[in-house]
Structure formats: structure tokens, C-alpha cells
GROMACS .gro file of N, CA and C in nm:
model
  318
    1MET      N    1   0.085  -0.116   0.000
    1MET     CA    2   0.000   0.000   0.000
    1MET      C    3   0.090   0.124   0.000
    2PRO      N    4   0.083   0.206  -0.108
    2PRO     CA    5   0.169   0.324  -0.114
    2PRO      C    6   0.122   0.432  -0.019
    3MET      N    7   0.216   0.505   0.036
    3MET     CA    8   0.185   0.618   0.122
    3MET      C    9   0.183   0.744   0.036
    4LEU      N   10   0.117   0.848   0.083
    4LEU     CA   11   0.103   0.971   0.006
    4LEU      C   12   0.241   1.025  -0.034
    5GLY      N   13   0.336   1.024   0.057
    5GLY     CA   14   0.470   1.075   0.025
    5GLY      C   15   0.534   0.998  -0.089
    6ASP      N   16   0.516   0.867  -0.093
    6ASP     CA   17   0.571   0.786  -0.203
    6ASP      C   18   0.504   0.821  -0.335
    7ILE      N   19   0.373   0.841  -0.331
    7ILE     CA   20   0.299   0.875  -0.453
    7ILE      C   21   0.344   1.012  -0.504
    8LEU      N   22   0.355   1.108  -0.414
    8LEU     CA   23   0.398   1.242  -0.455
    8LEU      C   24   0.542   1.242  -0.505
    9ALA      N   25   0.628   1.161  -0.445
    9ALA     CA   26   0.765   1.151  -0.493
    9ALA      C   27   0.767   1.095  -0.635
   10SER      N   28   0.683   0.998  -0.660
   10SER     CA   29   0.672   0.943  -0.795
   10SER      C   30   0.627   1.050  -0.893
   11ALA      N   31   0.531   1.131  -0.853
   11ALA     CA   32   0.482   1.239  -0.938
   11ALA      C   33   0.592   1.340  -0.965
   12ARG      N   34   0.673   1.368  -0.864
   12ARG     CA   35   0.780   1.466  -0.877
   12ARG      C   36   0.895   1.412  -0.961
   13ASP      N   37   0.928   1.286  -0.943
   13ASP     CA   38   1.049   1.230  -1.003
   13ASP      C   39   1.033   1.183  -1.147
   14ALA      N   40   0.918   1.129  -1.183
   14ALA     CA   41   0.904   1.073  -1.317
   14ALA      C   42   0.758   1.064  -1.357
   15ALA      N   43   0.724   1.131  -1.465
   15ALA     CA   44   0.585   1.133  -1.509
   15ALA      C   45   0.538   0.996  -1.552
   16GLY      N   46   0.619   0.921  -1.623
   16GLY     CA   47   0.576   0.791  -1.676
   16GLY      C   48   0.528   0.696  -1.569
   17PRO      N   49   0.608   0.666  -1.467
   17PRO     CA   50   0.563   0.576  -1.362
   17PRO      C   51   0.442   0.630  -1.286
   18PHE      N   52   0.438   0.760  -1.264
   18PHE     CA   53   0.325   0.817  -1.192
   18PHE      C   54   0.197   0.804  -1.272
   19GLU      N   55   0.202   0.838  -1.400
   19GLU     CA   56   0.082   0.827  -1.483
   19GLU      C   57   0.036   0.682  -1.493
   20ALA      N   58   0.130   0.588  -1.499
   20ALA     CA   59   0.095   0.446  -1.501
   20ALA      C   60   0.028   0.407  -1.369
   21TRP      N   61   0.080   0.458  -1.257
   21TRP     CA   62   0.019   0.430  -1.127
   21TRP      C   63  -0.125   0.481  -1.125
   22LEU      N   64  -0.145   0.605  -1.171
   22LEU     CA   65  -0.279   0.664  -1.168
   22LEU      C   66  -0.375   0.584  -1.255
   23ARG      N   67  -0.331   0.544  -1.374
   23ARG     CA   68  -0.417   0.463  -1.460
   23ARG      C   69  -0.455   0.332  -1.392
   24GLY      N   70  -0.360   0.272  -1.320
   24GLY     CA   71  -0.389   0.147  -1.249
   24GLY      C   72  -0.476   0.168  -1.126
   25ALA      N   73  -0.453   0.279  -1.055
   25ALA     CA   74  -0.528   0.306  -0.931
   25ALA      C   75  -0.671   0.348  -0.960
   26ASN      N   76  -0.689   0.428  -1.065
   26ASN     CA   77  -0.822   0.478  -1.095
   26ASN      C   78  -0.825   0.525  -1.240
   27PRO      N   79  -0.858   0.434  -1.333
   27PRO     CA   80  -0.856   0.469  -1.475
   27PRO      C   81  -0.945   0.588  -1.511
   28GLU      N   82  -1.059   0.599  -1.447
   28GLU     CA   83  -1.148   0.712  -1.477
   28GLU      C   84  -1.085   0.843  -1.433
   29ALA      N   85  -1.024   0.845  -1.316
   29ALA     CA   86  -0.955   0.966  -1.270
   29ALA      C   87  -0.840   1.000  -1.364
   30ALA      N   88  -0.768   0.898  -1.410
   30ALA     CA   89  -0.657   0.921  -1.504
   30ALA      C   90  -0.708   0.987  -1.632
   31ARG      N   91  -0.822   0.941  -1.681
   31ARG     CA   92  -0.880   0.999  -1.802
   31ARG      C   93  -0.920   1.144  -1.777
   32GLN      N   94  -0.986   1.169  -1.664
   32GLN     CA   95  -1.029   1.305  -1.632
   32GLN      C   96  -0.909   1.398  -1.614
   33VAL      N   97  -0.806   1.349  -1.549
   33VAL     CA   98  -0.686   1.429  -1.529
   33VAL      C   99  -0.621   1.461  -1.663
   34ALA      N  100  -0.610   1.363  -1.750
   34ALA     CA  101  -0.548   1.386  -1.881
   34ALA      C  102  -0.625   1.492  -1.960
   35GLU      N  103  -0.758   1.484  -1.957
   35GLU     CA  104  -0.840   1.582  -2.028
   35GLU      C  105  -0.826   1.722  -1.967
   36ALA      N  106  -0.834   1.730  -1.835
   36ALA     CA  107  -0.822   1.859  -1.768
   36ALA      C  108  -0.683   1.919  -1.788
   37ALA      N  109  -0.582   1.834  -1.778
   37ALA     CA  110  -0.445   1.881  -1.796
   37ALA      C  111  -0.425   1.936  -1.937
   38ALA      N  112  -0.473   1.864  -2.036
   38ALA     CA  113  -0.461   1.909  -2.175
   38ALA      C  114  -0.532   2.043  -2.194
   39GLY      N  115  -0.648   2.057  -2.131
   39GLY     CA  116  -0.723   2.181  -2.141
   39GLY      C  117  -0.652   2.300  -2.079
   40GLU      N  118  -0.563   2.272  -1.984
   40GLU     CA  119  -0.488   2.379  -1.917
   40GLU      C  120  -0.344   2.387  -1.966
   41GLY      N  121  -0.311   2.308  -2.069
   41GLY     CA  122  -0.175   2.311  -2.124
   41GLY      C  123  -0.071   2.252  -2.031
   42MET      N  124  -0.111   2.153  -1.952
   42MET     CA  125  -0.021   2.091  -1.855
   42MET      C  126  -0.008   1.942  -1.884
   43SER      N  127   0.093   1.881  -1.829
   43SER     CA  128   0.101   1.735  -1.830
   43SER      C  129   0.011   1.683  -1.718
   44PRO      N  130  -0.032   1.558  -1.726
   44PRO     CA  131  -0.111   1.503  -1.616
   44PRO      C  132  -0.037   1.510  -1.481
   45THR      N  133   0.092   1.484  -1.483
   45THR     CA  134   0.169   1.490  -1.358
   45THR      C  135   0.169   1.631  -1.301
   46SER      N  136   0.188   1.730  -1.386
   46SER     CA  137   0.185   1.869  -1.340
   46SER      C  138   0.048   1.907  -1.287
   47PHE      N  139  -0.057   1.857  -1.351
   47PHE     CA  140  -0.192   1.884  -1.304
   47PHE      C  141  -0.212   1.828  -1.163
   48VAL      N  142  -0.164   1.707  -1.141
   48VAL     CA  143  -0.179   1.646  -1.008
   48VAL      C  144  -0.098   1.723  -0.904
   49ARG      N  145   0.022   1.764  -0.938
   49ARG     CA  146   0.101   1.845  -0.845
   49ARG      C  147   0.025   1.973  -0.811
   50ALA      N  148  -0.033   2.037  -0.913
   50ALA     CA  149  -0.109   2.159  -0.890
   50ALA      C  150  -0.232   2.131  -0.804
   51ALA      N  151  -0.295   2.016  -0.824
   51ALA     CA  152  -0.412   1.980  -0.744
   51ALA      C  153  -0.375   1.970  -0.597
   52VAL      N  154  -0.264   1.907  -0.567
   52VAL     CA  155  -0.219   1.893  -0.428
   52VAL      C  156  -0.188   2.030  -0.369
   53ALA      N  157  -0.116   2.112  -0.443
   53ALA     CA  158  -0.081   2.246  -0.394
   53ALA      C  159  -0.206   2.331  -0.375
   54ASP      N  160  -0.297   2.327  -0.471
   54ASP     CA  161  -0.418   2.407  -0.461
   54ASP      C  162  -0.506   2.361  -0.345
   55PHE      N  163  -0.516   2.231  -0.326
   55PHE     CA  164  -0.596   2.181  -0.214
   55PHE      C  165  -0.537   2.231  -0.083
   56ALA      N  166  -0.406   2.221  -0.069
   56ALA     CA  167  -0.341   2.264   0.054
   56ALA      C  168  -0.364   2.413   0.079
   57ARG      N  169  -0.367   2.493  -0.025
   57ARG     CA  170  -0.381   2.638  -0.008
   57ARG      C  171  -0.525   2.686  -0.003
   58PHE      N  172  -0.615   2.622  -0.079
   58PHE     CA  173  -0.745   2.682  -0.100
   58PHE      C  174  -0.866   2.600  -0.053
   59ALA      N  175  -0.847   2.475  -0.017
   59ALA     CA  176  -0.962   2.394   0.027
   59ALA      C  177  -1.015   2.451   0.158
   60ASP      N  178  -1.147   2.447   0.171
   60ASP     CA  179  -1.207   2.500   0.294
   60ASP      C  180  -1.216   2.389   0.400
   61ALA      N  181  -1.265   2.426   0.516
   61ALA     CA  182  -1.272   2.333   0.628
   61ALA      C  183  -1.356   2.210   0.596
   62ASP      N  184  -1.464   2.229   0.523
   62ASP     CA  185  -1.549   2.115   0.486
   62ASP      C  186  -1.475   2.018   0.394
   63ASP      N  187  -1.398   2.073   0.299
   63ASP     CA  188  -1.319   1.987   0.209
   63ASP      C  189  -1.217   1.906   0.288
   64TRP      N  190  -1.149   1.971   0.383
   64TRP     CA  191  -1.051   1.902   0.466
   64TRP      C  192  -1.118   1.796   0.553
   65ALA      N  193  -1.234   1.828   0.607
   65ALA     CA  194  -1.305   1.731   0.691
   65ALA      C  195  -1.345   1.608   0.609
   66THR      N  196  -1.393   1.630   0.488
   66THR     CA  197  -1.430   1.519   0.401
   66THR      C  198  -1.309   1.433   0.369
   67LEU      N  199  -1.198   1.498   0.336
   67LEU     CA  200  -1.076   1.424   0.304
   67LEU      C  201  -1.025   1.346   0.425
   68THR      N  202  -1.025   1.409   0.540
   68THR     CA  203  -0.978   1.344   0.662
   68THR      C  204  -1.063   1.222   0.695
   69SER      N  205  -1.193   1.234   0.679
   69SER     CA  206  -1.282   1.120   0.704
   69SER      C  207  -1.254   1.006   0.607
   70ALA      N  208  -1.233   1.040   0.481
   70ALA     CA  209  -1.206   0.936   0.381
   70ALA      C  210  -1.075   0.865   0.410
   71ILE      N  211  -0.974   0.939   0.450
   71ILE     CA  212  -0.843   0.880   0.481
   71ILE      C  213  -0.854   0.788   0.602
   72ARG      N  214  -0.923   0.835   0.703
   72ARG     CA  215  -0.937   0.758   0.827
   72ARG      C  216  -1.006   0.625   0.805
   73ASP      N  217  -1.101   0.622   0.713
   73ASP     CA  218  -1.184   0.503   0.693
   73ASP      C  219  -1.135   0.410   0.584
   74ASP      N  220  -1.018   0.434   0.526
   74ASP     CA  221  -0.972   0.353   0.413
   74ASP      C  222  -0.841   0.284   0.445
   75ALA      N  223  -0.823   0.166   0.388
   75ALA     CA  224  -0.701   0.088   0.408
   75ALA      C  225  -0.582   0.145   0.331
   76ASP      N  226  -0.607   0.233   0.234
   76ASP     CA  227  -0.501   0.290   0.150
   76ASP      C  228  -0.510   0.443   0.156
   77PRO      N  229  -0.472   0.503   0.269
   77PRO     CA  230  -0.493   0.647   0.287
   77PRO      C  231  -0.415   0.734   0.190
   78GLY      N  232  -0.297   0.694   0.148
   78GLY     CA  233  -0.219   0.774   0.054
   78GLY      C  234  -0.291   0.790  -0.078
   79THR      N  235  -0.340   0.681  -0.130
   79THR     CA  236  -0.412   0.685  -0.258
   79THR      C  237  -0.541   0.764  -0.243
   80VAL      N  238  -0.615   0.741  -0.137
   80VAL     CA  239  -0.741   0.811  -0.114
   80VAL      C  240  -0.716   0.961  -0.102
   81CYS      N  241  -0.611   0.999  -0.033
   81CYS     CA  242  -0.578   1.140  -0.016
   81CYS      C  243  -0.548   1.205  -0.150
   82LEU      N  244  -0.460   1.146  -0.227
   82LEU     CA  245  -0.423   1.203  -0.355
   82LEU      C  246  -0.543   1.211  -0.449
   83LEU      N  247  -0.618   1.102  -0.459
   83LEU     CA  248  -0.733   1.102  -0.548
   83LEU      C  249  -0.840   1.201  -0.501
   84GLY      N  250  -0.855   1.219  -0.371
   84GLY     CA  251  -0.949   1.318  -0.319
   84GLY      C  252  -0.908   1.460  -0.357
   85MET      N  253  -0.780   1.489  -0.347
   85MET     CA  254  -0.731   1.622  -0.385
   85MET      C  255  -0.747   1.645  -0.534
   86VAL      N  256  -0.721   1.543  -0.613
   86VAL     CA  257  -0.738   1.556  -0.758
   86VAL      C  258  -0.885   1.576  -0.792
   87GLN      N  259  -0.973   1.498  -0.730
   87GLN     CA  260  -1.116   1.514  -0.758
   87GLN      C  261  -1.163   1.653  -0.719
   88TRP      N  262  -1.114   1.703  -0.608
   88TRP     CA  263  -1.149   1.840  -0.567
   88TRP      C  264  -1.106   1.939  -0.674
   89ARG      N  265  -0.983   1.924  -0.723
   89ARG     CA  266  -0.931   2.016  -0.825
   89ARG      C  267  -1.009   2.007  -0.955
   90LEU      N  268  -1.056   1.886  -0.989
   90LEU     CA  269  -1.134   1.868  -1.111
   90LEU      C  270  -1.271   1.935  -1.101
   91THR      N  271  -1.323   1.949  -0.980
   91THR     CA  272  -1.459   2.000  -0.965
   91THR      C  273  -1.469   2.142  -0.912
   92VAL      N  274  -1.362   2.196  -0.856
   92VAL     CA  275  -1.367   2.331  -0.800
   92VAL      C  276  -1.376   2.432  -0.915
   93PRO      N  277  -1.457   2.535  -0.898
   93PRO     CA  278  -1.465   2.638  -1.003
   93PRO      C  279  -1.328   2.702  -1.026
   94ALA      N  280  -1.298   2.730  -1.150
   94ALA     CA  281  -1.170   2.792  -1.184
   94ALA      C  282  -1.164   2.934  -1.129
   95CYS      N  283  -1.046   2.972  -1.084
   95CYS     CA  284  -1.024   3.109  -1.040
   95CYS      C  285  -0.876   3.142  -1.058
   96ALA      N  286  -0.844   3.267  -1.045
   96ALA     CA  287  -0.707   3.311  -1.068
   96ALA      C  288  -0.609   3.255  -0.966
   97HIS      N  289  -0.658   3.208  -0.852
   97HIS     CA  290  -0.568   3.158  -0.747
   97HIS      C  291  -0.514   3.019  -0.776
   98HIS      N  292  -0.584   2.941  -0.856
   98HIS     CA  293  -0.540   2.805  -0.880
   98HIS      C  294  -0.413   2.802  -0.965
   99SER      N  295  -0.346   2.691  -0.960
   99SER     CA  296  -0.213   2.679  -1.017
   99SER      C  297  -0.208   2.657  -1.167
  100ALA      N  298  -0.317   2.665  -1.237
  100ALA     CA  299  -0.316   2.643  -1.381
  100ALA      C  300  -0.211   2.732  -1.446
  101GLY      N  301  -0.128   2.668  -1.525
  101GLY     CA  302  -0.024   2.741  -1.596
  101GLY      C  303   0.099   2.770  -1.513
  102ARG      N  304   0.097   2.735  -1.384
  102ARG     CA  305   0.212   2.760  -1.298
  102ARG      C  306   0.263   2.630  -1.239
  103SER      N  307   0.244   2.520  -1.309
  103SER     CA  308   0.269   2.389  -1.254
  103SER      C  309   0.415   2.364  -1.218
  104GLU      N  310   0.507   2.429  -1.282
  104GLU     CA  311   0.647   2.402  -1.253
  104GLU      C  312   0.689   2.460  -1.119
  105ALA      N  313   0.611   2.554  -1.067
  105ALA     CA  314   0.644   2.614  -0.937
  105ALA      C  315   0.603   2.524  -0.822
  106VAL      N  316   0.525   2.421  -0.849
  106VAL     CA  317   0.474   2.334  -0.744
  106VAL      C  318   0.577   2.230  -0.709
   0.00000   0.00000   0.00000
């Protein structure tokens, strides 16, 4: 069972293995990430990095509570955490604060 730090290290270190992991962990999320990333001119790995950074900076207390509950109740908290942050980023309304186009700074 991968931990969140291992998953994020994979995202930081090499796009290929990370994207393969995401496709294996959740093919539908991988498809959504690829589409959203392309729409923002980013790689899927950069989009996921931005999702994590944006969640950490902009998610409200309810979003954090939902994520914390999901992590607590699952046998694979690292995967659940990352996928929760990505899903949040896929559904949150776009605004100037989000990391779109600034993925290399993450």
C-alpha cells in the first residue's frame, strides 16, 4: 500500500511511472486528469502536483473534513488522499488563485 509521500515523490520524479500508477489506481480519474491537464496546457503529472498544492492552499474546512474522514476510513490512505485532492481540483470552479499554468512552481 503506497503512502502519500511515495505517490507524490513518484509524481515529482518521473511522469511515466506516476501516470501508469494513476491509470492502475483509478482509470477514470486518469482519463479526467489527462483531459483537464490538456485543457490547461499541462502534463497530467503537473496537473496532479497543482491539485495537491491548490488543495493545501485553498480547500475549505469542509473539504478538509471530508478528506480526513475518507483517509481515516480507508485501508489505503495515501491513494485516497491524492485522489481526493485531484477530484477536488477537477470539480472546483476555476479562479485566478489556482495553479493552472504555474505547474512548474509546485
